[in-house]
């Protein structure tokens, strides 16, 4: 385990990687440019070399001070990395397509590589991770608003385009949309003027993200944000009535000032649901299941990393992804890989629940985008999903909150 100073330097590196990710990169970059190379270098600096070697050689399985979720996670990573990779090599899939599957797998398993390296400074490392995710989310939202020509008046009037690189699909946008207003309210209720000024800035950043999600009519993200704010409002009323009243007044003020945009956004969500329904997710699941049932070997081990699927969700084009983690894992890794994935995420689920109990504000800010990414959204392949899992595991293990809000 790294010392406190080393752990803090690693966390700073991850923070910088997230800042570059939101300001200069994309959730799913088409190529490796200078920004992506810098992000990769900062992540390598954060993870180090000893931990990946320990995981690769199996030495991590012998560690006596590891958390209960780590052993099944290391085993699951081994199964999900090597079995589909060997299957992909055997079937002669394109190396580029295999890389496009393996890199997101490593992102998803970042808790295995990062949490042990940050445990020596849990509170400050968790704060840096949360701050980095918030910066990334606001960065993506600002870039989306720029490409939308800062058309704030269109929110609730018409559905605005996502853009070619789907910046708002990043889970960090939803994280920032929930975390920043919630933290901002806490800052406004406690502390001096500098803290209150920071609270106003945080709230504005969060509202910028929420407005972007409403403008592009991201139904699942908006629905989860409503659930999170409702749960937090009820918790505040019970535990901190003054903060609950402050949150209620802030919500009332927003409704009063922007009632046309708010009710228009709800109407846009209803209209998109009427027109698009489930976005062909059922047809996509049927195609993935059909590919898995094409042979006994495919059923057990999938078609391997690099396999392509004729996906009804994109007009039948053969692509390397599906829009849900379950269908993606079934098609690529089979039942064996799907069971390994369930074991990994099942081991982390109690950590996320523990975080909801110990720090509901951070817990809901993490849980909402994770439910989106791991449920019915293609963002399970993105860097911020793995770092949200890392934050959940790290912040919950020590049972400590971020600095008082």
Coordinates of C-alpha atoms in Angstrom, one line a residue:
X1 CA 0.0 0.0 0.0
X2 CA 1.3 3.4 -0.9
X3 CA 2.2 6.0 1.7
X4 CA 0.0 9.0 2.3
X5 CA 2.2 11.4 0.2
X6 CA 2.5 8.9 -2.7
X7 CA -1.2 8.2 -2.6
X8 CA -2.0 12.0 -2.7
X9 CA 0.3 12.5 -5.7
X10 CA -1.5 9.6 -7.5
X11 CA -4.9 11.1 -6.7
X12 CA -3.7 14.5 -8.1
X13 CA -2.6 12.7 -11.3
X14 CA -6.1 11.2 -11.7
X15 CA -7.7 14.6 -11.0
X16 CA -5.6 16.2 -13.8
X17 CA -6.5 13.3 -16.1
X18 CA -10.2 13.9 -15.5
X19 CA -9.8 17.7 -16.1
X20 CA -8.1 17.0 -19.4
X21 CA -10.8 14.4 -20.2
X22 CA -13.6 16.9 -19.8
X23 CA -11.9 19.9 -21.3
X24 CA -10.1 18.4 -24.3
X25 CA -11.1 14.8 -25.0
X26 CA -14.4 12.9 -25.6
X27 CA -16.2 10.1 -23.8
X28 CA -15.3 7.7 -26.7
X29 CA -12.4 9.3 -28.7
X30 CA -12.0 8.1 -32.2
X31 CA -8.3 8.3 -32.1
X32 CA -5.4 8.9 -29.7
X33 CA -4.2 12.5 -29.8
X34 CA -2.0 14.4 -27.5
X35 CA -4.8 14.9 -25.0
X36 CA -5.6 11.2 -24.9
X37 CA -1.9 10.4 -24.6
X38 CA -1.6 12.8 -21.6
X39 CA -4.7 11.3 -20.0
X40 CA -3.2 7.8 -20.4
X41 CA 0.1 8.9 -18.9
X42 CA -1.6 10.5 -15.9
X43 CA -3.7 7.4 -15.3
X44 CA -0.6 5.2 -15.5
X45 CA 1.1 7.5 -13.0
X46 CA -1.9 7.1 -10.7
X47 CA -2.0 3.4 -10.9
X48 CA 1.7 2.8 -10.9
X49 CA 3.4 -0.4 -11.9
X50 CA 3.4 -2.6 -8.8
X51 CA -0.4 -3.0 -8.6
X52 CA -1.0 -4.1 -12.2
X53 CA 1.9 -6.6 -11.8
X54 CA 0.4 -7.8 -8.6
X55 CA -3.0 -8.3 -10.2
X56 CA -1.5 -9.9 -13.4
X57 CA 0.6 -12.4 -11.4
X58 CA -2.1 -13.3 -8.9
X59 CA -0.1 -12.0 -6.0
X60 CA -3.0 -9.6 -5.2
X61 CA -5.0 -12.7 -4.3
X62 CA -2.7 -13.4 -1.4
X63 CA -2.9 -9.9 0.2
X64 CA -4.2 -10.2 3.8
X65 CA -5.3 -6.5 4.1
X66 CA -7.4 -6.4 1.0
X67 CA -11.1 -5.6 1.1
X68 CA -13.7 -8.4 0.7
X69 CA -14.6 -7.2 -2.8
X70 CA -11.1 -7.3 -4.1
X71 CA -10.5 -11.1 -4.5
X72 CA -13.6 -11.7 -6.6
X73 CA -12.7 -8.6 -8.6
X74 CA -9.2 -9.8 -9.4
X75 CA -10.5 -13.2 -10.5
X76 CA -13.3 -11.5 -12.5
X77 CA -10.7 -9.3 -14.3
X78 CA -8.6 -12.3 -15.2
X79 CA -11.6 -14.2 -16.6
X80 CA -12.9 -11.2 -18.5
X81 CA -9.5 -10.2 -19.9
X82 CA -8.0 -13.5 -21.0
X83 CA -10.9 -15.7 -22.1
X84 CA -12.5 -13.3 -24.5
X85 CA -9.0 -12.1 -25.7
X86 CA -7.9 -15.6 -26.6
X87 CA -11.3 -16.2 -28.2
X88 CA -10.9 -13.0 -30.3
X89 CA -7.4 -14.1 -31.4
X90 CA -8.6 -17.5 -32.3
X91 CA -11.4 -16.1 -34.4
X92 CA -9.0 -13.6 -36.0
X93 CA -10.8 -10.4 -35.1
X94 CA -9.2 -7.1 -36.1
X95 CA -6.6 -6.0 -33.5
X96 CA -8.0 -2.5 -33.4
X97 CA -11.5 -3.8 -32.6
X98 CA -10.0 -5.9 -29.8
X99 CA -8.2 -2.9 -28.3
X100 CA -11.5 -1.0 -28.4
X101 CA -13.0 -3.6 -26.2
X102 CA -10.0 -4.2 -23.8
X103 CA -9.4 -0.6 -22.9
X104 CA -13.0 0.0 -21.7
X105 CA -12.7 -3.3 -19.7
X106 CA -9.6 -1.9 -17.9
X107 CA -11.6 1.3 -17.3
X108 CA -14.4 -0.7 -15.7
X109 CA -12.0 -2.4 -13.4
X110 CA -10.1 0.7 -12.3
X111 CA -11.2 0.1 -8.7
X112 CA -9.0 -3.0 -8.6
X113 CA -6.0 -1.0 -9.7
X114 CA -6.6 2.3 -8.0
X115 CA -8.3 1.9 -4.7
X116 CA -5.3 0.0 -3.0
X117 CA -3.0 2.8 -4.2
X118 CA -5.2 5.6 -2.7
X119 CA -6.2 4.0 0.6
X120 CA -3.4 5.8 2.5
X121 CA -5.1 9.1 1.9
X122 CA -8.8 8.2 1.6
X123 CA -10.5 11.5 2.4
X124 CA -8.3 13.7 0.3
X125 CA -8.1 11.2 -2.5
X126 CA -11.9 10.9 -2.5
X127 CA -12.2 14.7 -2.6
X128 CA -9.8 14.9 -5.6
X129 CA -11.7 12.2 -7.5
X130 CA -15.0 13.9 -6.8
X131 CA -13.6 17.2 -7.8
X132 CA -12.1 15.8 -11.0
X133 CA -15.4 14.2 -12.0
X134 CA -17.2 17.5 -11.4
X135 CA -14.6 19.4 -13.5
X136 CA -14.9 16.8 -16.2
X137 CA -18.7 17.0 -16.2
X138 CA -18.8 20.8 -16.3
X139 CA -16.2 20.8 -19.0
X140 CA -18.2 18.5 -21.2
X141 CA -21.3 20.6 -20.6
X142 CA -19.6 23.8 -21.5
X143 CA -18.2 22.3 -24.7
X144 CA -21.7 21.1 -25.6
X145 CA -23.2 24.5 -25.0
X146 CA -20.5 26.1 -27.2
X147 CA -21.3 23.8 -30.1
X148 CA -25.0 24.6 -29.5
X149 CA -24.2 28.3 -29.8
X150 CA -25.1 28.9 -26.2
X151 CA -28.8 28.5 -27.1
X152 CA -30.2 28.5 -23.5
X153 CA -33.6 29.7 -24.8
X154 CA -34.1 26.4 -26.7
X155 CA -34.4 24.3 -23.5
X156 CA -37.9 23.0 -23.3
X157 CA -38.8 24.4 -26.7
X158 CA -37.1 21.9 -29.0
X159 CA -34.8 18.9 -28.7
X160 CA -31.2 20.0 -29.3
X161 CA -28.6 17.9 -31.1
X162 CA -26.2 15.7 -29.1
X163 CA -23.4 16.4 -31.5
X164 CA -20.9 14.1 -33.2
X165 CA -19.0 13.0 -30.1
X166 CA -21.9 12.7 -27.7
X167 CA -20.3 14.8 -24.9
X168 CA -23.3 14.6 -22.7
X169 CA -23.3 10.8 -22.6
X170 CA -20.4 11.0 -20.1
X171 CA -21.6 9.9 -16.7
X172 CA -19.5 12.7 -15.1
X173 CA -22.1 15.2 -16.5
X174 CA -24.9 13.7 -14.5
X175 CA -22.5 13.4 -11.5
X176 CA -21.8 17.1 -11.7
X177 CA -25.5 17.9 -12.3
X178 CA -26.3 16.3 -8.9
X179 CA -23.2 16.8 -6.8
X180 CA -22.6 20.5 -7.5
X181 CA -26.0 21.9 -6.6
X182 CA -26.2 19.6 -3.6
X183 CA -22.7 20.6 -2.3
X184 CA -23.5 24.3 -3.2
X185 CA -26.6 24.4 -1.1
X186 CA -24.5 23.0 1.9
X187 CA -21.9 25.7 1.3
X188 CA -24.5 28.4 1.2
X189 CA -26.0 27.3 4.5
X190 CA -22.7 27.1 6.4
X191 CA -19.6 29.2 6.4
X192 CA -18.4 32.7 5.5
X193 CA -18.7 34.7 2.3
X194 CA -15.8 32.9 0.5
X195 CA -17.5 29.6 1.1
X196 CA -20.9 30.9 0.0
X197 CA -19.4 32.4 -3.1
X198 CA -17.9 29.0 -3.9
X199 CA -21.4 27.5 -3.3
X200 CA -23.0 29.8 -5.8
X201 CA -20.3 28.9 -8.4
X202 CA -20.9 25.2 -7.7
X203 CA -24.7 25.5 -8.1
X204 CA -24.3 27.4 -11.4
X205 CA -22.0 24.7 -12.7
X206 CA -24.5 22.0 -11.7
X207 CA -27.4 23.9 -13.3
X208 CA -25.4 24.3 -16.5
X209 CA -25.1 20.5 -16.6
X210 CA -28.8 19.9 -15.8
X211 CA -29.8 22.5 -18.5
X212 CA -27.6 20.7 -21.1
X213 CA -29.2 17.3 -20.3
X214 CA -32.6 18.9 -20.5
X215 CA -31.8 20.6 -23.8
X216 CA -30.6 17.4 -25.4
X217 CA -33.5 15.5 -23.8
X218 CA -31.5 12.8 -22.0
X219 CA -34.4 11.0 -20.5
X220 CA -32.7 8.5 -18.2
X221 CA -30.2 11.1 -16.8
X222 CA -33.0 13.6 -16.1
X223 CA -35.2 10.9 -14.4
X224 CA -32.3 9.8 -12.2
X225 CA -31.5 13.4 -11.3
X226 CA -35.1 13.9 -10.2
X227 CA -35.0 10.7 -8.1
X228 CA -31.6 11.8 -6.5
X229 CA -32.8 15.3 -5.7
X230 CA -36.1 14.0 -4.2
X231 CA -34.2 11.5 -2.0
X232 CA -31.8 14.2 -0.9
X233 CA -34.6 16.7 -0.2
X234 CA -36.3 14.2 2.1
X235 CA -33.0 13.3 3.8
X236 CA -32.2 17.0 4.4
X237 CA -35.7 17.7 5.8
X238 CA -35.2 14.8 8.3
X239 CA -31.5 15.3 9.2
X240 CA -30.9 19.0 8.6
X241 CA -34.2 20.9 8.4
X242 CA -32.5 24.2 7.6
X243 CA -30.7 22.8 4.6
X244 CA -33.9 21.1 3.5
X245 CA -35.8 24.4 3.7
X246 CA -32.9 26.0 1.7
X247 CA -33.0 23.4 -0.9
X248 CA -36.8 23.7 -1.2
X249 CA -36.6 27.5 -1.6
X250 CA -33.9 27.1 -4.2
X251 CA -36.1 24.6 -6.1
X252 CA -39.1 27.0 -5.8
X253 CA -37.0 29.9 -7.1
X254 CA -35.9 27.8 -10.1
X255 CA -39.5 26.8 -10.9
X256 CA -40.6 30.4 -10.6
X257 CA -37.9 31.8 -12.8
X258 CA -37.7 29.0 -15.4
X259 CA -41.2 27.5 -15.3
X260 CA -41.6 27.5 -19.1
X261 CA -38.3 25.8 -19.7
X262 CA -38.9 23.2 -16.9
X263 CA -42.4 22.2 -18.0
X264 CA -41.3 22.3 -21.6
X265 CA -38.5 19.9 -20.9
X266 CA -40.9 17.5 -19.2
X267 CA -43.0 17.7 -22.3
X268 CA -40.0 17.0 -24.5
X269 CA -39.2 13.9 -22.4
X270 CA -42.8 12.7 -22.8
X271 CA -42.7 13.3 -26.6
X272 CA -39.4 11.6 -27.0
X273 CA -40.6 8.6 -25.0
X274 CA -43.7 8.4 -27.2
X275 CA -41.7 8.5 -30.4
X276 CA -38.6 6.5 -29.5
X277 CA -39.9 4.2 -26.7
X278 CA -37.0 2.0 -25.5
X279 CA -34.7 2.9 -28.5
X280 CA -34.8 -0.6 -29.9
X281 CA -33.1 -2.0 -26.8
X282 CA -35.2 -5.2 -26.9
X283 CA -34.3 -5.8 -30.5
X284 CA -30.7 -5.2 -29.7
X285 CA -30.9 -7.7 -26.8
X286 CA -32.5 -10.3 -29.1
X287 CA -29.6 -9.9 -31.6
X288 CA -27.0 -10.3 -28.8
X289 CA -28.8 -13.4 -27.5
X290 CA -28.9 -14.8 -31.0
X291 CA -25.2 -14.3 -31.4
X292 CA -24.5 -16.0 -28.0
X293 CA -26.7 -19.0 -28.9
X294 CA -25.0 -19.5 -32.3
X295 CA -22.9 -22.3 -30.8
X296 CA -22.2 -24.0 -27.4
X297 CA -18.7 -22.3 -27.3
X298 CA -20.2 -18.9 -28.1
X299 CA -22.8 -19.4 -25.4
X300 CA -20.1 -20.2 -22.8
X301 CA -17.4 -17.8 -23.8
X302 CA -19.0 -15.4 -26.3
X303 CA -17.5 -14.3 -29.6
X304 CA -14.5 -12.7 -27.9
X305 CA -13.1 -9.2 -27.7
X306 CA -13.1 -7.6 -31.2
X307 CA -16.3 -9.3 -32.3
X308 CA -18.8 -7.2 -34.3
X309 CA -22.6 -7.4 -34.0
X310 CA -25.3 -6.6 -36.6
X311 CA -27.0 -4.1 -34.2
X312 CA -30.7 -3.2 -34.9
X313 CA -30.2 -0.1 -32.7
X314 CA -27.9 1.5 -35.4
X315 CA -29.8 0.3 -38.4
X316 CA -28.3 -3.2 -38.6
X317 CA -24.7 -2.0 -39.1
X318 CA -22.0 -4.3 -37.7
X319 CA -20.5 -2.5 -34.8
X320 CA -18.4 -3.4 -31.8
X321 CA -20.9 -2.3 -29.1
X322 CA -24.3 -2.6 -27.7
X323 CA -26.2 0.0 -25.6
X324 CA -26.4 -2.1 -22.4
X325 CA -23.6 -3.8 -20.4
X326 CA -25.5 -7.0 -20.0
X327 CA -26.0 -7.6 -23.8
X328 CA -22.5 -6.5 -24.5
X329 CA -21.0 -8.9 -22.0
X330 CA -23.2 -11.8 -23.2
X331 CA -22.3 -11.3 -26.8
X332 CA -18.6 -10.8 -26.3
X333 CA -17.8 -13.0 -23.2
X334 CA -20.7 -15.4 -23.0
X335 CA -22.3 -16.8 -19.8
X336 CA -18.9 -17.3 -18.1
X337 CA -18.0 -13.7 -18.6
X338 CA -21.4 -12.4 -17.6
X339 CA -21.2 -14.4 -14.3
X340 CA -17.7 -12.9 -13.7
X341 CA -19.1 -9.4 -14.3
X342 CA -22.0 -10.0 -11.9
X343 CA -19.6 -11.3 -9.2
X344 CA -17.5 -8.1 -9.6
X345 CA -20.3 -5.6 -9.6
X346 CA -22.1 -7.6 -6.9
X347 CA -19.0 -7.3 -4.7
X348 CA -19.0 -3.5 -5.2
X349 CA -22.7 -3.0 -4.6
X350 CA -22.5 -3.1 -0.8
X351 CA -19.8 -0.4 -1.0
X352 CA -22.2 1.9 -3.0
X353 CA -25.0 1.2 -0.5
X354 CA -22.7 1.9 2.4
X355 CA -21.8 5.2 0.8
X356 CA -25.5 6.1 0.4
X357 CA -25.8 5.6 4.2
X358 CA -22.6 7.3 5.3
X359 CA -22.8 10.3 2.9
X360 CA -26.1 10.5 1.0
X361 CA -25.1 13.6 -1.0
X362 CA -22.0 11.9 -2.5
X363 CA -23.7 8.6 -2.5
X364 CA -26.6 9.8 -4.8
X365 CA -24.2 11.8 -7.0
X366 CA -22.3 8.5 -7.6
X367 CA -25.2 6.1 -7.7
X368 CA -27.3 7.9 -10.3
X369 CA -24.7 8.0 -13.1
X370 CA -23.7 4.4 -12.2
X371 CA -27.2 3.2 -12.5
X372 CA -27.4 4.9 -15.9
X373 CA -24.1 3.6 -17.2
X374 CA -24.4 0.0 -15.9
X375 CA -28.1 -0.3 -16.8
X376 CA -29.4 0.9 -20.1
X377 CA -26.7 3.2 -21.5
X378 CA -23.6 2.7 -23.6
X379 CA -21.5 4.8 -21.1
X380 CA -20.4 1.7 -19.3
X381 CA -17.4 1.8 -21.6
X382 CA -16.2 5.3 -20.6
X383 CA -13.4 6.3 -18.3
X384 CA -15.6 8.2 -15.8
X385 CA -17.7 5.0 -15.1
X386 CA -14.7 3.2 -13.8
X387 CA -13.6 6.2 -11.7
X388 CA -17.2 6.6 -10.3
X389 CA -16.9 2.9 -9.1
X390 CA -13.4 3.8 -7.7
X391 CA -14.9 6.7 -5.8
X392 CA -17.7 4.6 -4.4
X393 CA -15.3 1.9 -3.1
X394 CA -12.7 4.4 -1.8
X395 CA -15.1 6.8 0.0
X396 CA -17.1 4.0 1.6
X397 CA -14.3 1.8 2.9
X398 CA -13.2 4.4 5.4
X399 CA -16.7 5.4 6.3
X400 CA -15.8 9.1 6.1
X401 CA -17.4 11.9 4.3
X402 CA -15.9 14.5 2.1
X403 CA -15.0 17.8 3.9
X404 CA -18.1 19.3 5.6
X405 CA -20.4 21.1 3.2

